[in-house]
Amino acid sequence: MDVSEVRTATPRRVGWLAGMDWPRALVLGVLLVVTGLLVAWPLLRLLGESVAGPAGLTLAYYLEFLGHPDLLETAWNTVVVAAGTTLMSGLIGVSMAWAVSRTTMPLRGMIRSLVTLTFSAPSFLGALAWVLLLGPRAGKLNVFLMDLFGLEKAPFDIFSPGGIIFVLTMFSFPLVFMPVAAALDNMDASLEDASRMLGASRWRTTAEVTVPLVVPAILSGSILVFIEAMVVFGPVAVLGMPVQYYTLATKMITLLRDPPRLELAAVLALPVILVLLALQVLQRKWLGRRRYTVMTGKVQRARPVDLGLPARWGLSAICLAVVFVSVVLPFGMLLQVSITKSLSRGLTWANLTLTDNYRYLFEQDVTLRALGHSLLLSAGAVLVALILSLLAAWMTERTATRGRGVLGLLFLTPYAFPGSALGIALILAFGGPPFRLAGTLTIMLIAYVIRVLPISFSYTRSGLLQVSPELEQAARMSGAGWLQSLRDVTLPLMRGGLLAAGMVQFVLLFRELGVSVFLYTGGNEVAAVAIYDFAQEAQFALMAALSMIVAVVNLVVVTAVHRWWGGGRFTSAS
């Protein structure tokens, strides 16, 4: 072996499919082909369908979109929902982050943990719960308020744009809270002290020094919220479709019904993808032009703001109320409905049935099949995505092979694919000849792999950067090949990070609805689709029971991983 290969930590340049290192070049080539087939091919098919007319290339479908009032209204609805959710999530997330990081508010640690729990709760299931709570006819909370105040009409209607924004906000504000809280925790307080020494009040210092310095965190979190609200399917389908209120994500599914209009669905999907890509580019350029240095070698922690006794506990109560409304109330409602015989008869001894709904579910073939498919597809997709991501991360971070930049781009591009657009693209790319995968579990497995590729790649690349290249180089000097050093040295040291990445991906996929609802057929149901079908059929007890089963499975997976990992069996090394 050439000693020059291991003399420094800098990756050695490998020629593009040159004769010096065929195994490494072959792995790169295979990865490019696989990810090109999974990512680039569906995107190209989507673009092709949007401009393919009977007589050749055409822009007629785009003109139809621009001249169709319903489709333009749908696009406007999407902007309203995304902007409203982003604004409300920003207000709540930034305020709570400041409260837990910069004040003497009690229970700050507990509130941080509860906000993380809010983030892990599925917004789709939360939307179903809020139908039971704030439905205009029989919503439990509406009925309670009507009886309490003698009202003739329900005070709230969850089936409205405001209801959609409310539900999305309750499950999206942690995306702003978490990065902003971290930025505030790590900020050097000397900057604020300098402002105070110059005569600025504490509130002026907060407004003119603190907030501007956490702009990157606010911007990053807000963009994530905007993207999520723009492409989310489940909550909007549950709360909007019954009253004919559509966003682009939900409108696409109506275009697949008789008669199917795949070309119009493609026209709707492409602008969404382009907008999401543009947001990511703008974020990088925005932050790249400005300096936001908030940490130095020695960080001086900020002194917390003493709000006084009444204000401290009042602020704590407000934060706890937000968490209660976002998680405890809706999921408590689902639990209650899952153990009752009838939704209308309330929580009485005569109406309680602790096991009947659950027993009925496990006696139905469709339920067992849906849960089995979700377990199989989620675990299989996680395994495939981790293998691909591990190889891709190693190629991009441990070598200087030409083409590795394209590889990284392909792995991150699915960030811009909303579930509905991905479903349409996969139908076009793999549904017909030569693949003919429409209606199969294989096409759903492909969709699940694509959904988690960016997350898997990001986690895996971060974990790889924590493992010193010198460890691999030592193995190479002892005679091991690069694949053997990856298998015997790097992989064991990354197992903790890989396990954490797998856990996150499994939880996301096990409740995945946005792409599943476009691709499933009778016999290929998954758990989220079964829950959605129960809701559509107004079988709320079964819907709630299956929702709780999904939540319990995710909780068991998370707990098992934390115990396994937390017990010290897997650690990263440097």
PDB file of N, CA and C in Angstrom, residues 439-487:
ATOM      1  N   GLY A 439     -49.457   0.275  -7.359  1.00  0.00           N
ATOM      2  CA  GLY A 439     -50.280  -0.576  -6.514  1.00  0.00           C
ATOM      3  C   GLY A 439     -49.512  -1.643  -5.763  1.00  0.00           C
ATOM      4  N   THR A 440     -48.181  -1.583  -5.758  1.00  0.00           N
ATOM      5  CA  THR A 440     -47.375  -2.596  -5.076  1.00  0.00           C
ATOM      6  C   THR A 440     -46.719  -1.996  -3.835  1.00  0.00           C
ATOM      7  N   LEU A 441     -46.280  -2.876  -2.951  1.00  0.00           N
ATOM      8  CA  LEU A 441     -45.529  -2.419  -1.793  1.00  0.00           C
ATOM      9  C   LEU A 441     -44.150  -1.899  -2.189  1.00  0.00           C
ATOM     10  N   THR A 442     -43.643  -2.349  -3.328  1.00  0.00           N
ATOM     11  CA  THR A 442     -42.314  -1.915  -3.767  1.00  0.00           C
ATOM     12  C   THR A 442     -42.273  -0.423  -4.034  1.00  0.00           C
ATOM     13  N   ILE A 443     -43.305   0.106  -4.681  1.00  0.00           N
ATOM     14  CA  ILE A 443     -43.304   1.543  -4.971  1.00  0.00           C
ATOM     15  C   ILE A 443     -43.442   2.341  -3.684  1.00  0.00           C
ATOM     16  N   MET A 444     -44.139   1.782  -2.698  1.00  0.00           N
ATOM     17  CA  MET A 444     -44.246   2.463  -1.413  1.00  0.00           C
ATOM     18  C   MET A 444     -42.911   2.421  -0.671  1.00  0.00           C
ATOM     19  N   LEU A 445     -42.183   1.306  -0.794  1.00  0.00           N
ATOM     20  CA  LEU A 445     -40.859   1.228  -0.190  1.00  0.00           C
ATOM     21  C   LEU A 445     -39.929   2.270  -0.809  1.00  0.00           C
ATOM     22  N   ILE A 446     -39.983   2.407  -2.134  1.00  0.00           N
ATOM     23  CA  ILE A 446     -39.168   3.422  -2.812  1.00  0.00           C
ATOM     24  C   ILE A 446     -39.521   4.814  -2.282  1.00  0.00           C
ATOM     25  N   ALA A 447     -40.820   5.077  -2.138  1.00  0.00           N
ATOM     26  CA  ALA A 447     -41.253   6.385  -1.636  1.00  0.00           C
ATOM     27  C   ALA A 447     -40.739   6.632  -0.231  1.00  0.00           C
ATOM     28  N   TYR A 448     -40.805   5.629   0.625  1.00  0.00           N
ATOM     29  CA  TYR A 448     -40.351   5.791   1.996  1.00  0.00           C
ATOM     30  C   TYR A 448     -38.842   6.036   2.052  1.00  0.00           C
ATOM     31  N   VAL A 449     -38.094   5.331   1.212  1.00  0.00           N
ATOM     32  CA  VAL A 449     -36.637   5.548   1.173  1.00  0.00           C
ATOM     33  C   VAL A 449     -36.340   6.983   0.764  1.00  0.00           C
ATOM     34  N   ILE A 450     -37.005   7.453  -0.277  1.00  0.00           N
ATOM     35  CA  ILE A 450     -36.774   8.820  -0.746  1.00  0.00           C
ATOM     36  C   ILE A 450     -37.131   9.837   0.329  1.00  0.00           C
ATOM     37  N   ARG A 451     -38.218   9.576   1.078  1.00  0.00           N
ATOM     38  CA  ARG A 451     -38.669  10.521   2.097  1.00  0.00           C
ATOM     39  C   ARG A 451     -37.604  10.766   3.164  1.00  0.00           C
ATOM     40  N   VAL A 452     -36.853   9.719   3.510  1.00  0.00           N
ATOM     41  CA  VAL A 452     -35.907   9.873   4.620  1.00  0.00           C
ATOM     42  C   VAL A 452     -34.451   9.991   4.175  1.00  0.00           C
ATOM     43  N   LEU A 453     -34.189   9.955   2.874  1.00  0.00           N
ATOM     44  CA  LEU A 453     -32.806  10.071   2.416  1.00  0.00           C
ATOM     45  C   LEU A 453     -32.110  11.343   2.931  1.00  0.00           C
ATOM     46  N   PRO A 454     -32.728  12.524   2.846  1.00  0.00           N
ATOM     47  CA  PRO A 454     -32.019  13.713   3.340  1.00  0.00           C
ATOM     48  C   PRO A 454     -31.710  13.647   4.833  1.00  0.00           C
ATOM     49  N   ILE A 455     -32.682  13.187   5.633  1.00  0.00           N
ATOM     50  CA  ILE A 455     -32.458  13.075   7.074  1.00  0.00           C
ATOM     51  C   ILE A 455     -31.363  12.062   7.352  1.00  0.00           C
ATOM     52  N   SER A 456     -31.443  10.923   6.694  1.00  0.00           N
ATOM     53  CA  SER A 456     -30.471   9.859   6.904  1.00  0.00           C
ATOM     54  C   SER A 456     -29.068  10.327   6.527  1.00  0.00           C
ATOM     55  N   PHE A 457     -28.959  10.999   5.398  1.00  0.00           N
ATOM     56  CA  PHE A 457     -27.653  11.469   4.933  1.00  0.00           C
ATOM     57  C   PHE A 457     -27.088  12.534   5.873  1.00  0.00           C
ATOM     58  N   SER A 458     -27.932  13.457   6.333  1.00  0.00           N
ATOM     59  CA  SER A 458     -27.467  14.525   7.215  1.00  0.00           C
ATOM     60  C   SER A 458     -26.978  13.964   8.543  1.00  0.00           C
ATOM     61  N   TYR A 459     -27.761  13.053   9.140  1.00  0.00           N
ATOM     62  CA  TYR A 459     -27.351  12.438  10.406  1.00  0.00           C
ATOM     63  C   TYR A 459     -26.057  11.639  10.226  1.00  0.00           C
ATOM     64  N   THR A 460     -25.999  10.852   9.163  1.00  0.00           N
ATOM     65  CA  THR A 460     -24.856   9.972   8.961  1.00  0.00           C
ATOM     66  C   THR A 460     -23.591  10.776   8.689  1.00  0.00           C
ATOM     67  N   ARG A 461     -23.698  11.828   7.890  1.00  0.00           N
ATOM     68  CA  ARG A 461     -22.528  12.655   7.607  1.00  0.00           C
ATOM     69  C   ARG A 461     -22.031  13.344   8.873  1.00  0.00           C
ATOM     70  N   SER A 462     -22.964  13.826   9.709  1.00  0.00           N
ATOM     71  CA  SER A 462     -22.558  14.443  10.974  1.00  0.00           C
ATOM     72  C   SER A 462     -21.853  13.438  11.874  1.00  0.00           C
ATOM     73  N   GLY A 463     -22.386  12.210  11.938  1.00  0.00           N
ATOM     74  CA  GLY A 463     -21.752  11.179  12.754  1.00  0.00           C
ATOM     75  C   GLY A 463     -20.374  10.809  12.244  1.00  0.00           C
ATOM     76  N   LEU A 464     -20.215  10.762  10.931  1.00  0.00           N
ATOM     77  CA  LEU A 464     -18.919  10.418  10.349  1.00  0.00           C
ATOM     78  C   LEU A 464     -17.872  11.477  10.660  1.00  0.00           C
ATOM     79  N   LEU A 465     -18.281  12.742  10.672  1.00  0.00           N
ATOM     80  CA  LEU A 465     -17.344  13.828  10.957  1.00  0.00           C
ATOM     81  C   LEU A 465     -16.838  13.786  12.400  1.00  0.00           C
ATOM     82  N   GLN A 466     -17.573  13.065  13.280  1.00  0.00           N
ATOM     83  CA  GLN A 466     -17.138  12.940  14.667  1.00  0.00           C
ATOM     84  C   GLN A 466     -16.107  11.827  14.844  1.00  0.00           C
ATOM     85  N   VAL A 467     -15.916  10.997  13.829  1.00  0.00           N
ATOM     86  CA  VAL A 467     -14.938   9.909  13.896  1.00  0.00           C
ATOM     87  C   VAL A 467     -13.660  10.383  13.209  1.00  0.00           C
ATOM     88  N   SER A 468     -12.568  10.391  13.936  1.00  0.00           N
ATOM     89  CA  SER A 468     -11.309  10.892  13.392  1.00  0.00           C
ATOM     90  C   SER A 468     -10.836  10.031  12.214  1.00  0.00           C
ATOM     91  N   PRO A 469     -10.444  10.657  11.099  1.00  0.00           N
ATOM     92  CA  PRO A 469      -9.909   9.890   9.965  1.00  0.00           C
ATOM     93  C   PRO A 469      -8.646   9.108  10.316  1.00  0.00           C
ATOM     94  N   GLU A 470      -7.939   9.534  11.367  1.00  0.00           N
ATOM     95  CA  GLU A 470      -6.703   8.860  11.739  1.00  0.00           C
ATOM     96  C   GLU A 470      -6.942   7.407  12.138  1.00  0.00           C
ATOM     97  N   LEU A 471      -8.143   7.127  12.680  1.00  0.00           N
ATOM     98  CA  LEU A 471      -8.450   5.750  13.059  1.00  0.00           C
ATOM     99  C   LEU A 471      -8.518   4.853  11.825  1.00  0.00           C
ATOM    100  N   GLU A 472      -9.145   5.358  10.756  1.00  0.00           N
ATOM    101  CA  GLU A 472      -9.203   4.598   9.504  1.00  0.00           C
ATOM    102  C   GLU A 472      -7.805   4.469   8.900  1.00  0.00           C
ATOM    103  N   GLN A 473      -7.045   5.550   8.990  1.00  0.00           N
ATOM    104  CA  GLN A 473      -5.704   5.519   8.412  1.00  0.00           C
ATOM    105  C   GLN A 473      -4.813   4.504   9.113  1.00  0.00           C
ATOM    106  N   ALA A 474      -5.004   4.365  10.439  1.00  0.00           N
ATOM    107  CA  ALA A 474      -4.244   3.357  11.170  1.00  0.00           C
ATOM    108  C   ALA A 474      -4.584   1.957  10.680  1.00  0.00           C
ATOM    109  N   ALA A 475      -5.874   1.721  10.409  1.00  0.00           N
ATOM    110  CA  ALA A 475      -6.288   0.421   9.889  1.00  0.00           C
ATOM    111  C   ALA A 475      -5.711   0.189   8.500  1.00  0.00           C
ATOM    112  N   ARG A 476      -5.667   1.243   7.683  1.00  0.00           N
ATOM    113  CA  ARG A 476      -5.111   1.115   6.340  1.00  0.00           C
ATOM    114  C   ARG A 476      -3.617   0.785   6.404  1.00  0.00           C
ATOM    115  N   MET A 477      -2.914   1.396   7.353  1.00  0.00           N
ATOM    116  CA  MET A 477      -1.488   1.143   7.498  1.00  0.00           C
ATOM    117  C   MET A 477      -1.230  -0.292   7.975  1.00  0.00           C
ATOM    118  N   SER A 478      -2.241  -0.886   8.639  1.00  0.00           N
ATOM    119  CA  SER A 478      -2.114  -2.270   9.097  1.00  0.00           C
ATOM    120  C   SER A 478      -2.493  -3.265   8.014  1.00  0.00           C
ATOM    121  N   GLY A 479      -2.867  -2.754   6.831  1.00  0.00           N
ATOM    122  CA  GLY A 479      -3.144  -3.640   5.714  1.00  0.00           C
ATOM    123  C   GLY A 479      -4.597  -3.779   5.336  1.00  0.00           C
ATOM    124  N   ALA A 480      -5.509  -3.124   6.062  1.00  0.00           N
ATOM    125  CA  ALA A 480      -6.932  -3.234   5.740  1.00  0.00           C
ATOM    126  C   ALA A 480      -7.252  -2.383   4.517  1.00  0.00           C
ATOM    127  N   GLY A 481      -8.170  -2.872   3.668  1.00  0.00           N
ATOM    128  CA  GLY A 481      -8.667  -2.076   2.563  1.00  0.00           C
ATOM    129  C   GLY A 481      -9.646  -1.029   3.069  1.00  0.00           C
ATOM    130  N   TRP A 482     -10.060  -0.117   2.170  1.00  0.00           N
ATOM    131  CA  TRP A 482     -10.938   0.950   2.632  1.00  0.00           C
ATOM    132  C   TRP A 482     -12.297   0.424   3.042  1.00  0.00           C
ATOM    133  N   LEU A 483     -12.808  -0.589   2.349  1.00  0.00           N
ATOM    134  CA  LEU A 483     -14.087  -1.161   2.749  1.00  0.00           C
ATOM    135  C   LEU A 483     -13.982  -1.875   4.094  1.00  0.00           C
ATOM    136  N   GLN A 484     -12.863  -2.563   4.304  1.00  0.00           N
ATOM    137  CA  GLN A 484     -12.676  -3.267   5.571  1.00  0.00           C
ATOM    138  C   GLN A 484     -12.522  -2.280   6.725  1.00  0.00           C
ATOM    139  N   SER A 485     -11.793  -1.177   6.497  1.00  0.00           N
ATOM    140  CA  SER A 485     -11.643  -0.177   7.561  1.00  0.00           C
ATOM    141  C   SER A 485     -12.971   0.503   7.861  1.00  0.00           C
ATOM    142  N   LEU A 486     -13.781   0.701   6.825  1.00  0.00           N
ATOM    143  CA  LEU A 486     -15.113   1.275   7.037  1.00  0.00           C
ATOM    144  C   LEU A 486     -15.974   0.330   7.865  1.00  0.00           C
ATOM    145  N   ARG A 487     -15.899  -0.973   7.545  1.00  0.00           N
ATOM    146  CA  ARG A 487     -16.730  -1.964   8.236  1.00  0.00           C
ATOM    147  C   ARG A 487     -16.258  -2.230   9.658  1.00  0.00           C
TER     148      ARG A 487
END
